Short mmCIF file of C-alpha atoms in Angstrom, two decimals:
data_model
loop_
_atom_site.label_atom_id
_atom_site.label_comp_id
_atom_site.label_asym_id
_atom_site.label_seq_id
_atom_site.Cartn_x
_atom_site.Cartn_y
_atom_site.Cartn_z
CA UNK A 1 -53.81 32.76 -84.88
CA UNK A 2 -57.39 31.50 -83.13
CA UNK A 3 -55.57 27.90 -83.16
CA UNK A 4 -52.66 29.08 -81.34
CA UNK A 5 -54.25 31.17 -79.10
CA UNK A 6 -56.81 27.71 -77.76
CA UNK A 7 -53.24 25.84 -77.37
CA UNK A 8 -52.14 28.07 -75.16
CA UNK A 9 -55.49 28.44 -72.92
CA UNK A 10 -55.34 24.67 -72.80
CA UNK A 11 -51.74 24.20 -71.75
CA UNK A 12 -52.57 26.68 -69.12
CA UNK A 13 -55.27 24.41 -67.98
CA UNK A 14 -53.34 21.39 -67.84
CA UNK A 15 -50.76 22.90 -65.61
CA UNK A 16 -53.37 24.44 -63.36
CA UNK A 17 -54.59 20.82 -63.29
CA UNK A 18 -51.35 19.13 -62.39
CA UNK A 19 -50.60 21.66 -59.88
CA UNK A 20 -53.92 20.81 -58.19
CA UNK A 21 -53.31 17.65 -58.15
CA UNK A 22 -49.51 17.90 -56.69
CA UNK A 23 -51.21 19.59 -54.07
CA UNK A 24 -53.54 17.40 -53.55
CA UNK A 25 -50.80 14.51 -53.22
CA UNK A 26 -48.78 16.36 -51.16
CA UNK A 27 -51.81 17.17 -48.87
CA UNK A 28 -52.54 13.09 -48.78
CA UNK A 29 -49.00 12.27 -48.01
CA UNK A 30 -48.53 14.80 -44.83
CA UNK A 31 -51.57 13.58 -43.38
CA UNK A 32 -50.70 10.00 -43.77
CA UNK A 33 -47.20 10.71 -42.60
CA UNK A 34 -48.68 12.87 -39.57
CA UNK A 35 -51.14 9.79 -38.24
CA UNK A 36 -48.51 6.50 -39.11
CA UNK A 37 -46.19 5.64 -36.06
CA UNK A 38 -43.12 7.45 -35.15
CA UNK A 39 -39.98 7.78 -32.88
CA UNK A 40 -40.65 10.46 -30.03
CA UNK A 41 -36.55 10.72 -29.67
CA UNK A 42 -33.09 8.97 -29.36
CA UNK A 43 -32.15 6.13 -28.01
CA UNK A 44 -30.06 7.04 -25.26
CA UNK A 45 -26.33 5.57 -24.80
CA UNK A 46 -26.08 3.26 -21.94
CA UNK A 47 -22.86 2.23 -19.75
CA UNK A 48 -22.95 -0.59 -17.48
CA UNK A 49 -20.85 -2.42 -15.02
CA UNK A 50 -20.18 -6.30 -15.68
CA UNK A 51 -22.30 -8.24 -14.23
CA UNK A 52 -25.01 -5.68 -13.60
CA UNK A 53 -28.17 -4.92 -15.85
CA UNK A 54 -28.55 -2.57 -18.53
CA UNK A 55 -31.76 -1.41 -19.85
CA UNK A 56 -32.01 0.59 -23.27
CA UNK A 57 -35.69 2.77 -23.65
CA UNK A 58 -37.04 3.51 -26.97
CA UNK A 59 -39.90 5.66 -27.25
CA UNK A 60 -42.97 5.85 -30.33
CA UNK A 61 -45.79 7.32 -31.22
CA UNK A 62 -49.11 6.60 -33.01
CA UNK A 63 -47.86 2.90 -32.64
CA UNK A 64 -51.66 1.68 -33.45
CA UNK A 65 -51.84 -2.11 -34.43
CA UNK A 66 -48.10 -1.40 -35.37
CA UNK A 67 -45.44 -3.62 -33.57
CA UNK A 68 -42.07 -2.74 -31.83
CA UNK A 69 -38.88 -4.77 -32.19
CA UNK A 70 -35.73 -4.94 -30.70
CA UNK A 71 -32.56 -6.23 -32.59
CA UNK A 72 -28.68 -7.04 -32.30
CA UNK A 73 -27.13 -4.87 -35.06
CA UNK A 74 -23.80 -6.83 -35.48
CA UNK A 75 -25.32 -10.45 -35.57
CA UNK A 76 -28.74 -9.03 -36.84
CA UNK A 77 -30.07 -11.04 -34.43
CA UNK A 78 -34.38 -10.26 -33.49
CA UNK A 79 -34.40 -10.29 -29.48
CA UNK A 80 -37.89 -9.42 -28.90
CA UNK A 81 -41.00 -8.63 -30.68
CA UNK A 82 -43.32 -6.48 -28.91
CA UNK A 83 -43.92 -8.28 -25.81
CA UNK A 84 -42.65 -11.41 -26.85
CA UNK A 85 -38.32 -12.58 -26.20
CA UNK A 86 -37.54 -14.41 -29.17
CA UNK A 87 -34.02 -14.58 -28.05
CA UNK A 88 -32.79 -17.61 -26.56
CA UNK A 89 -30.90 -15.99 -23.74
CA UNK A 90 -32.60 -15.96 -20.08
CA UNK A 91 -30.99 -12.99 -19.55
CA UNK A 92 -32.80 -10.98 -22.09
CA UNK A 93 -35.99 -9.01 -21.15
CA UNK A 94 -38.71 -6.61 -22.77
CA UNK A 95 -41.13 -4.14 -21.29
CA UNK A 96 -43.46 -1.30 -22.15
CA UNK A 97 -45.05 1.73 -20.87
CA UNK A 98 -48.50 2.46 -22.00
CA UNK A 99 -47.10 1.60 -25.57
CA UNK A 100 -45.01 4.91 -26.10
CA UNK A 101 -41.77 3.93 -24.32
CA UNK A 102 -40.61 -0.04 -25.01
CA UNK A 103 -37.20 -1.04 -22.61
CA UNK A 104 -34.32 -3.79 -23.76
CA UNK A 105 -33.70 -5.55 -20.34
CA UNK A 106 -30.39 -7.29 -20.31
CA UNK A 107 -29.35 -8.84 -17.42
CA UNK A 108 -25.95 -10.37 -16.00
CA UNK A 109 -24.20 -8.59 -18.65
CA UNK A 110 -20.74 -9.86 -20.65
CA UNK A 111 -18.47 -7.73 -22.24
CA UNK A 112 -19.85 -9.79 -25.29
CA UNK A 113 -23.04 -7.78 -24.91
CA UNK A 114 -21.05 -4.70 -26.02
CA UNK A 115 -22.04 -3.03 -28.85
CA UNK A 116 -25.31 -1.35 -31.28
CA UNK A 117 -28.99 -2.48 -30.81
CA UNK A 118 -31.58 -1.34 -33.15
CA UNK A 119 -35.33 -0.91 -31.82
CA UNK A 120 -37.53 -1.10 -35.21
CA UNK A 121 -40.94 -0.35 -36.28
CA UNK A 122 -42.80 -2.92 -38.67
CA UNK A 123 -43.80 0.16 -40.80
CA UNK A 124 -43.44 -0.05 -44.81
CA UNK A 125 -40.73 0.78 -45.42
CA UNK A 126 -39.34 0.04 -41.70
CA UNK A 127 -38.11 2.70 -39.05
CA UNK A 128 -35.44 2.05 -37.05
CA UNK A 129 -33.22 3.52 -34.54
CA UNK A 130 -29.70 2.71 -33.22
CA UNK A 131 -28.49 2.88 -29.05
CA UNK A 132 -24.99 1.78 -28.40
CA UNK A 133 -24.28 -0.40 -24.95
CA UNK A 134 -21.31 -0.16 -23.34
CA UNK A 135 -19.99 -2.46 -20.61
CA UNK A 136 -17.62 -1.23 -18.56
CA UNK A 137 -15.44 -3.76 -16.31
CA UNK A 138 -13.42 -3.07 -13.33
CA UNK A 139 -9.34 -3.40 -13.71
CA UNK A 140 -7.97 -7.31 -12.97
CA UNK A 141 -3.96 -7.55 -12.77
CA UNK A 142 -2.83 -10.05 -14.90
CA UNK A 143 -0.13 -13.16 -13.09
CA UNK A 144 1.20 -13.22 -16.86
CA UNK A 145 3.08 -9.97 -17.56
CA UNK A 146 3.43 -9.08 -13.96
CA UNK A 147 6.77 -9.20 -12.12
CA UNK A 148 7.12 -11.46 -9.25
CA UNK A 149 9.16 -10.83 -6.09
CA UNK A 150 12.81 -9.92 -7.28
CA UNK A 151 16.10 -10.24 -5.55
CA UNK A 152 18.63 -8.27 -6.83
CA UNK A 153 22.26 -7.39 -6.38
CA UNK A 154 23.29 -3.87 -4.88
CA UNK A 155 24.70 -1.89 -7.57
CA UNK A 156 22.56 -3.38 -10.33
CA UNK A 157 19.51 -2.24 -12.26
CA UNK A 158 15.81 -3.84 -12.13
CA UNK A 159 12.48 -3.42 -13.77
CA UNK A 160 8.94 -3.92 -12.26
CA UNK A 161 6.22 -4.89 -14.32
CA UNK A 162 2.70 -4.68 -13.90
CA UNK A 163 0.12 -6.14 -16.33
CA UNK A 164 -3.65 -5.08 -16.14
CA UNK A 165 -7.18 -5.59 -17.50
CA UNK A 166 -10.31 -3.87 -17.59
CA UNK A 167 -12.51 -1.32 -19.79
CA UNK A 168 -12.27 1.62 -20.24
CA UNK A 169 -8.28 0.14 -19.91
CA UNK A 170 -6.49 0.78 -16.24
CA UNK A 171 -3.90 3.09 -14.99
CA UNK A 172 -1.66 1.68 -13.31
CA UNK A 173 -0.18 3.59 -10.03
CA UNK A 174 2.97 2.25 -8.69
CA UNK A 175 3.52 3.31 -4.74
CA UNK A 176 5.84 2.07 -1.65
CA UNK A 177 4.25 0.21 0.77
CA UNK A 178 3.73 2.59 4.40
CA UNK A 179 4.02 5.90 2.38
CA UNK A 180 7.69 5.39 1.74
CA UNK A 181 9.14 7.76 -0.53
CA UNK A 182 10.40 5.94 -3.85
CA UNK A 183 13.72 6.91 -5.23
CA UNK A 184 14.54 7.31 -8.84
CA UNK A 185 17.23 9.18 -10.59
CA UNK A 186 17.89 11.08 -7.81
CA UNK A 187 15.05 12.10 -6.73
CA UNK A 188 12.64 11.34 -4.25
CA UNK A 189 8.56 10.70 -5.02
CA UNK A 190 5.75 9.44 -3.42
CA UNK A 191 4.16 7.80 -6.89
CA UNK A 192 4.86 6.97 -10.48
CA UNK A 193 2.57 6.59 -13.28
CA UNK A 194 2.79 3.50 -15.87
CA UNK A 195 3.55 -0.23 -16.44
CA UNK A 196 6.85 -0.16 -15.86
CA UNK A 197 8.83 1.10 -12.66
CA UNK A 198 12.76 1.34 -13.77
CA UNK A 199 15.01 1.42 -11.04
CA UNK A 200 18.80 2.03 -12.17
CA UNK A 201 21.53 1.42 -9.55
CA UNK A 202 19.73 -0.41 -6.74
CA UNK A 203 20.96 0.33 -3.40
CA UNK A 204 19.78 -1.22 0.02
CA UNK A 205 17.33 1.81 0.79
CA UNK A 206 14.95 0.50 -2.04
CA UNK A 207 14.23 -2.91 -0.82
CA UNK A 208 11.22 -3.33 0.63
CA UNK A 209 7.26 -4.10 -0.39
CA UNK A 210 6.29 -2.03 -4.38
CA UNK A 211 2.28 -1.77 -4.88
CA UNK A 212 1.30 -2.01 -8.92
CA UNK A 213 -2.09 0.10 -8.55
CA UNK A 214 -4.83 -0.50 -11.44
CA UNK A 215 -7.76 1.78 -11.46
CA UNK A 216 -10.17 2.84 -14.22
CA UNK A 217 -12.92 4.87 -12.48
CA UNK A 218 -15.22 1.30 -12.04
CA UNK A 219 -14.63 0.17 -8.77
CA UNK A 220 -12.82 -1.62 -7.08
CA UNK A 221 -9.33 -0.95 -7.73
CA UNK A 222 -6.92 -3.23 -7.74
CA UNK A 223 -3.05 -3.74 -6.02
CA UNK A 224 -0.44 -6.38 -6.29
CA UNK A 225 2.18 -6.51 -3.69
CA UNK A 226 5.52 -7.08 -5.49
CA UNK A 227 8.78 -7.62 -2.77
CA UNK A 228 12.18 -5.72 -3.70
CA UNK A 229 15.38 -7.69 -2.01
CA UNK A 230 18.34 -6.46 -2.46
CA UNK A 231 21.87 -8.33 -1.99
CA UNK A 232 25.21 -6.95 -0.54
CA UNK A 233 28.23 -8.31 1.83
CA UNK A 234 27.78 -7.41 5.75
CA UNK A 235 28.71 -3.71 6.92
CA UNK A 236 29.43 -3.48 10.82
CA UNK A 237 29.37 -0.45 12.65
CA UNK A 238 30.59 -0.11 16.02
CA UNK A 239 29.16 3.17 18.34
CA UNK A 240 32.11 2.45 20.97
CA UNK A 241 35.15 0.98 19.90
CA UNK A 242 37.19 2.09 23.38
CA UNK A 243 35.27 0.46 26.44
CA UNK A 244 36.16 1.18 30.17
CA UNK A 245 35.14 -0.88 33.07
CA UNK A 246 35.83 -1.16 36.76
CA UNK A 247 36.56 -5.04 38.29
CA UNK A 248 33.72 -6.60 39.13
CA UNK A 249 30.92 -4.26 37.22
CA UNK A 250 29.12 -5.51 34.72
CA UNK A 251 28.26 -3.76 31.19
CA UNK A 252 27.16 -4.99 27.67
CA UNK A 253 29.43 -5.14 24.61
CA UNK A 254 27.43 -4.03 20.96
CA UNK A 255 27.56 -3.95 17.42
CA UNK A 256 25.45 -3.62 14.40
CA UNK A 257 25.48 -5.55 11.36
CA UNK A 258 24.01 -5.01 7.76
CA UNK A 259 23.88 -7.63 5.35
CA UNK A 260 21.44 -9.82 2.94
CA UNK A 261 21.24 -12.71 2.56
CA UNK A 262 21.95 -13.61 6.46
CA UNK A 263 24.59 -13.40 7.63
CA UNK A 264 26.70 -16.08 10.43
CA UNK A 265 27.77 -13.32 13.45
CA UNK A 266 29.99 -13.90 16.36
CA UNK A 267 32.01 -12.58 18.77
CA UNK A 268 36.00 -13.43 19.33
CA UNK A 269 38.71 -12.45 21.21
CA UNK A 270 41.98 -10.98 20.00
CA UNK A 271 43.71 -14.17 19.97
CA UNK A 272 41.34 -15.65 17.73
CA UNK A 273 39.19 -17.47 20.17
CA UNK A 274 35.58 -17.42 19.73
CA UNK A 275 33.80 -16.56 22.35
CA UNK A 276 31.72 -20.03 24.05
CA UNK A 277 27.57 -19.85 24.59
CA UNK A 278 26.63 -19.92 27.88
CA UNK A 279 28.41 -18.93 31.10
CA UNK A 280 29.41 -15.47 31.72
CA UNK A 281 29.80 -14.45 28.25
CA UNK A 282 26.42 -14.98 26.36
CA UNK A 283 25.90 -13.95 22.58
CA UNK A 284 22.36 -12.26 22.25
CA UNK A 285 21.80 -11.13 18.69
CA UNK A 286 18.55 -9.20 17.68
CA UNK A 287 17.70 -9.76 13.85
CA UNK A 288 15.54 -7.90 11.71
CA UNK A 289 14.97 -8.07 8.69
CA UNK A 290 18.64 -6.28 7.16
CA UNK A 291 19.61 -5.00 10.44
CA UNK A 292 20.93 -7.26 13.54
CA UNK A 293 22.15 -5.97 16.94
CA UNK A 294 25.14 -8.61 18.46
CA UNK A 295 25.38 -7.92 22.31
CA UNK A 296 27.90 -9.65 24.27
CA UNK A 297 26.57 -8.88 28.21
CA UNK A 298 29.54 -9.75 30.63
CA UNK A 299 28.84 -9.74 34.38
CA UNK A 300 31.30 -9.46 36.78
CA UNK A 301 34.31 -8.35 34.72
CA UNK A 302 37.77 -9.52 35.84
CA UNK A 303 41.04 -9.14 35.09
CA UNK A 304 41.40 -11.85 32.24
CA UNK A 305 37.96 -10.34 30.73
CA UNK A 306 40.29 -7.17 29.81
CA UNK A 307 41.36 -6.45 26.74
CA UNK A 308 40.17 -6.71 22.34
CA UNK A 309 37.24 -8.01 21.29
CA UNK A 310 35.98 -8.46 17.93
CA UNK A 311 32.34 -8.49 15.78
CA UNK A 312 32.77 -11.01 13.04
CA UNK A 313 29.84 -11.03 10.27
CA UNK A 314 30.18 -13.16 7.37
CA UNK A 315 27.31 -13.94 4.31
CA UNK A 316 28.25 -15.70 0.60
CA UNK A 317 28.88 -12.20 -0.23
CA UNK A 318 31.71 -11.17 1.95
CA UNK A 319 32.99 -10.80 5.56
CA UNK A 320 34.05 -8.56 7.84
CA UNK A 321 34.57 -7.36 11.55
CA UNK A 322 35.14 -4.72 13.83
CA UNK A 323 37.03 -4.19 16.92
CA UNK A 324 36.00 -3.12 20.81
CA UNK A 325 38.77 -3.00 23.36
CA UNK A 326 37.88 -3.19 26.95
CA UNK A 327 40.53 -1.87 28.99
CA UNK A 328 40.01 -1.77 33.17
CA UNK A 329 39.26 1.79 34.95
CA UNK A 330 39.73 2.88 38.57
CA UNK A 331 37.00 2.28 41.22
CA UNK A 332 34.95 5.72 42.13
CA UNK A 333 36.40 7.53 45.52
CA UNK A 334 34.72 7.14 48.49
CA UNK A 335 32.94 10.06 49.90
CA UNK A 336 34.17 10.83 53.30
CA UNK A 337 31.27 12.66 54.27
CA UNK A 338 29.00 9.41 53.98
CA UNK A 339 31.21 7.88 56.29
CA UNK A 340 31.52 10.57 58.96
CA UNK A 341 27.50 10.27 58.89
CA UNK A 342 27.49 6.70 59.01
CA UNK A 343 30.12 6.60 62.56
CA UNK A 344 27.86 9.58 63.87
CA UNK A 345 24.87 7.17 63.39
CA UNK A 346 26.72 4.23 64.81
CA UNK A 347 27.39 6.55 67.81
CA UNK A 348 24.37 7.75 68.60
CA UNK A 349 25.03 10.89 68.76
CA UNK A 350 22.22 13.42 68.21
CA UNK A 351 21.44 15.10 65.13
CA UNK A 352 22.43 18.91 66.58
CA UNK A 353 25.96 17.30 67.80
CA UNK A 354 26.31 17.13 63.61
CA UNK A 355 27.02 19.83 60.98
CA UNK A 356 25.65 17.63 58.46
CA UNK A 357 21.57 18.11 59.11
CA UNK A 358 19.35 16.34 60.59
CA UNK A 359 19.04 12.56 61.20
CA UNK A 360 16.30 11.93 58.52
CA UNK A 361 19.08 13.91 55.70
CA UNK A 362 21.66 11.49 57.55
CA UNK A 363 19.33 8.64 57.38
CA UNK A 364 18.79 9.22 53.85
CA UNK A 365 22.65 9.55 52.84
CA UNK A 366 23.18 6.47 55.10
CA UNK A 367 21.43 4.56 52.51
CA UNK A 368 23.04 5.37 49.31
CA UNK A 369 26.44 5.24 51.15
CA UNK A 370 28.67 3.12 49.51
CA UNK A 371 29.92 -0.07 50.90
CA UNK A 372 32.94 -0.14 53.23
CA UNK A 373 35.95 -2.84 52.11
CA UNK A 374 37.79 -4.17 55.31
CA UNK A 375 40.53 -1.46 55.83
CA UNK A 376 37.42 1.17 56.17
CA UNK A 377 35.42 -1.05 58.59
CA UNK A 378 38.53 -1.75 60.69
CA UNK A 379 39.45 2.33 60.90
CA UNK A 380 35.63 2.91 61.46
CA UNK A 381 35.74 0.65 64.38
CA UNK A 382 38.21 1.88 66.03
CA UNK A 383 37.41 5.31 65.85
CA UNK A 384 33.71 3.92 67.47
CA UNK A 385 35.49 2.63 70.45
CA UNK A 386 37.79 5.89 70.91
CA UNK A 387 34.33 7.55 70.50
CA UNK A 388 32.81 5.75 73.57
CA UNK A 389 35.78 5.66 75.91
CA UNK A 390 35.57 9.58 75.36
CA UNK A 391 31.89 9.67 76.36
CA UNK A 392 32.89 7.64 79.75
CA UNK A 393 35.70 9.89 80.82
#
């Protein structure tokens, strides 16, 4: 009974021992682990442009005679060692502040730069901690992929293309050059979103200039300027197809075509006959770039200048024409009262002997009055000298 009870009193006393010295240990270990060199915090993420430089900070404490290293995770390549580059690469850099905070230069930066770094303390075992570095890189539309300028048939279907570059990876934006209003299905936009712009049905309204926008929030953004032409036979529209002129006046003869590609215009009579260059009938057209304005100016009309003439536009893709007749009109009538004023001038008569005003208002009319033809002058004449045989009786 004694024996067992000294067992027990000694087991007791070993425990009390080992517990004394597990404190003890424990004691030794958190003031080692308190005074040996430590990370203060993270490494924070970095994004870059291209080109630019990206620095990566990674701050320690209690460093002591312990050294800092920096270290490319996915090629486990060492870049520096405290203050020394072992790296190769000119464009890699290390510097400290007051041996707590310890900066990864990296200059000129790739997109191959992209990716983990480690910075690492030459502790036993080691401490390390990972910062990612991300290089962004502005959008870049690609020639390959891309549609060129397209030509197209009206009545057909086309697809636009745009091919683009970059990281984080573009949006592309496609828009009508001058704010036009792009037409799909119907309806009317001012933008669409995506690589592709579908057009079904292609009428003349859509050709013109398309913009493939790439943007990804890293300036600049880019634009490619892709050309829509669209192909269809000429369309002629006449404003006046009845024309009326008086002999000898002179007036202007128009028409307007349509048509792609360009199309050979002219002017001919009903019989046939084009009508020569030069002289007194003189083609003028006025081309755009769909749109053309044919003007025939005649000056002088007479009699054998009456009667049809027509527009004639032709292209590979068709023909056709449209028809202006000129048919001859009556001269204006003369206004008596002009010429009453005019004899009274002739005359010298005063202004009160007049019921027409005074000699400035007859002055003035005098002016616009129209001209006499030889009958007139002959009667006016004669009334002149009836006038002045009066006076002397």
């Amino acid at each position: 009974m004694i024996a067992t009870r000294q067992f027990s009193l000694i087991k007791s006393g070993n425990m009390i021992l080992a517990l004394l010295m597990l404190d003890w240990l424990l004691a030794t270990t958190t003031d080692a682990t308190t005074h040996e060199p430590g990370f203060s915090g993270p490494i924070a993420n970095v994004t870059a442009p291209l080109g630019r430089e990206a620095i990566l900070a990674c701050t320690v404490h209690n460093l002591s005679s312990y050294k800092v290293a920096w270290l490319r995770v996915d090629t486990q390549t060492i870049l520096t060692i405290h203050t020394h580059v072992i790296s190769r690469s000119r464009r890699v850099g290390v510097t400290h502040s007051d041996q707590r905070t310890w900066f990864l230069h990296i200059r000129e930066l790739r997109e191959s730069d992209r990716g983990w770094y480690m910075c690492q303390i030459n502790t036993d075992p080691m401490k390390s901690q990972l910062g990612y570095l991300d290089v962004v890189v502005p959008p870049d539309i690609l020639d390959r992929g891309t549609s060129t300028d397209q030509t197209v048939r009206e009545g057909a279907s086309v697809s636009l293309t745009c091919a683009a570059t970059g990281s984080p990876h573009p949006q592309i934006t496609w828009r009508r050059e001058h704010s036009k209003a792009i037409t799909v299905g119907g309806a009317q936009v001012t933008s669409l979103e995506g690589p592709v712009l579908n057009i079904s049905r292609v009428t003349r309204q859509h050709a013109g200039a398309y913009l493939c926008i790439a943007s990804n929030g890293v300036p600049p953004t880019v634009s490619k300027r892709i050309m829509l032409t669209v192909e269809f036979p000429p369309v002629i529209t006449i404003r006046n197809q009845l024309v009326g002129a008086v002999l000898g006046s002179d007036l202007i003869l128009e028409c307007e075509t349509e048509a792609y590609p360009k199309p050979v215009s002219y002017w001919s009579r009903e019989n046939g006959e084009i009508v020569p260059i030069g002289g007194g009938l003189e083609p003028l057209k006025i081309a755009g770039s769909y749109r053309s304005v044919l003007r025939l100016p005649l000056r002088r009309v007479t009699v054998s200048d009456y009667g049809a003439y027509k527009c004639v536009s032709k292209n590979s893709l068709g023909d056709t024409e449209g028809t202006i007749k000129l048919y001859p009109m009556p001269p204006p009538p003369m206004d008596n009262r002009n010429v009453v004023q005019r004899l009274n001038i002739m005359a010298d008569r005063s202004s009160e002997s007049t019921p027409y005003g005074t000699q400035d208002f007859r002055l003035q009319d005098f002016n616009k009055a129209a001209i006499f033809s030889g009958d007139h002058f002959f009667c006016g004449l004669l009334l002149l000298v009836l006038t002045k045989l009066m006076s002397i009786t």
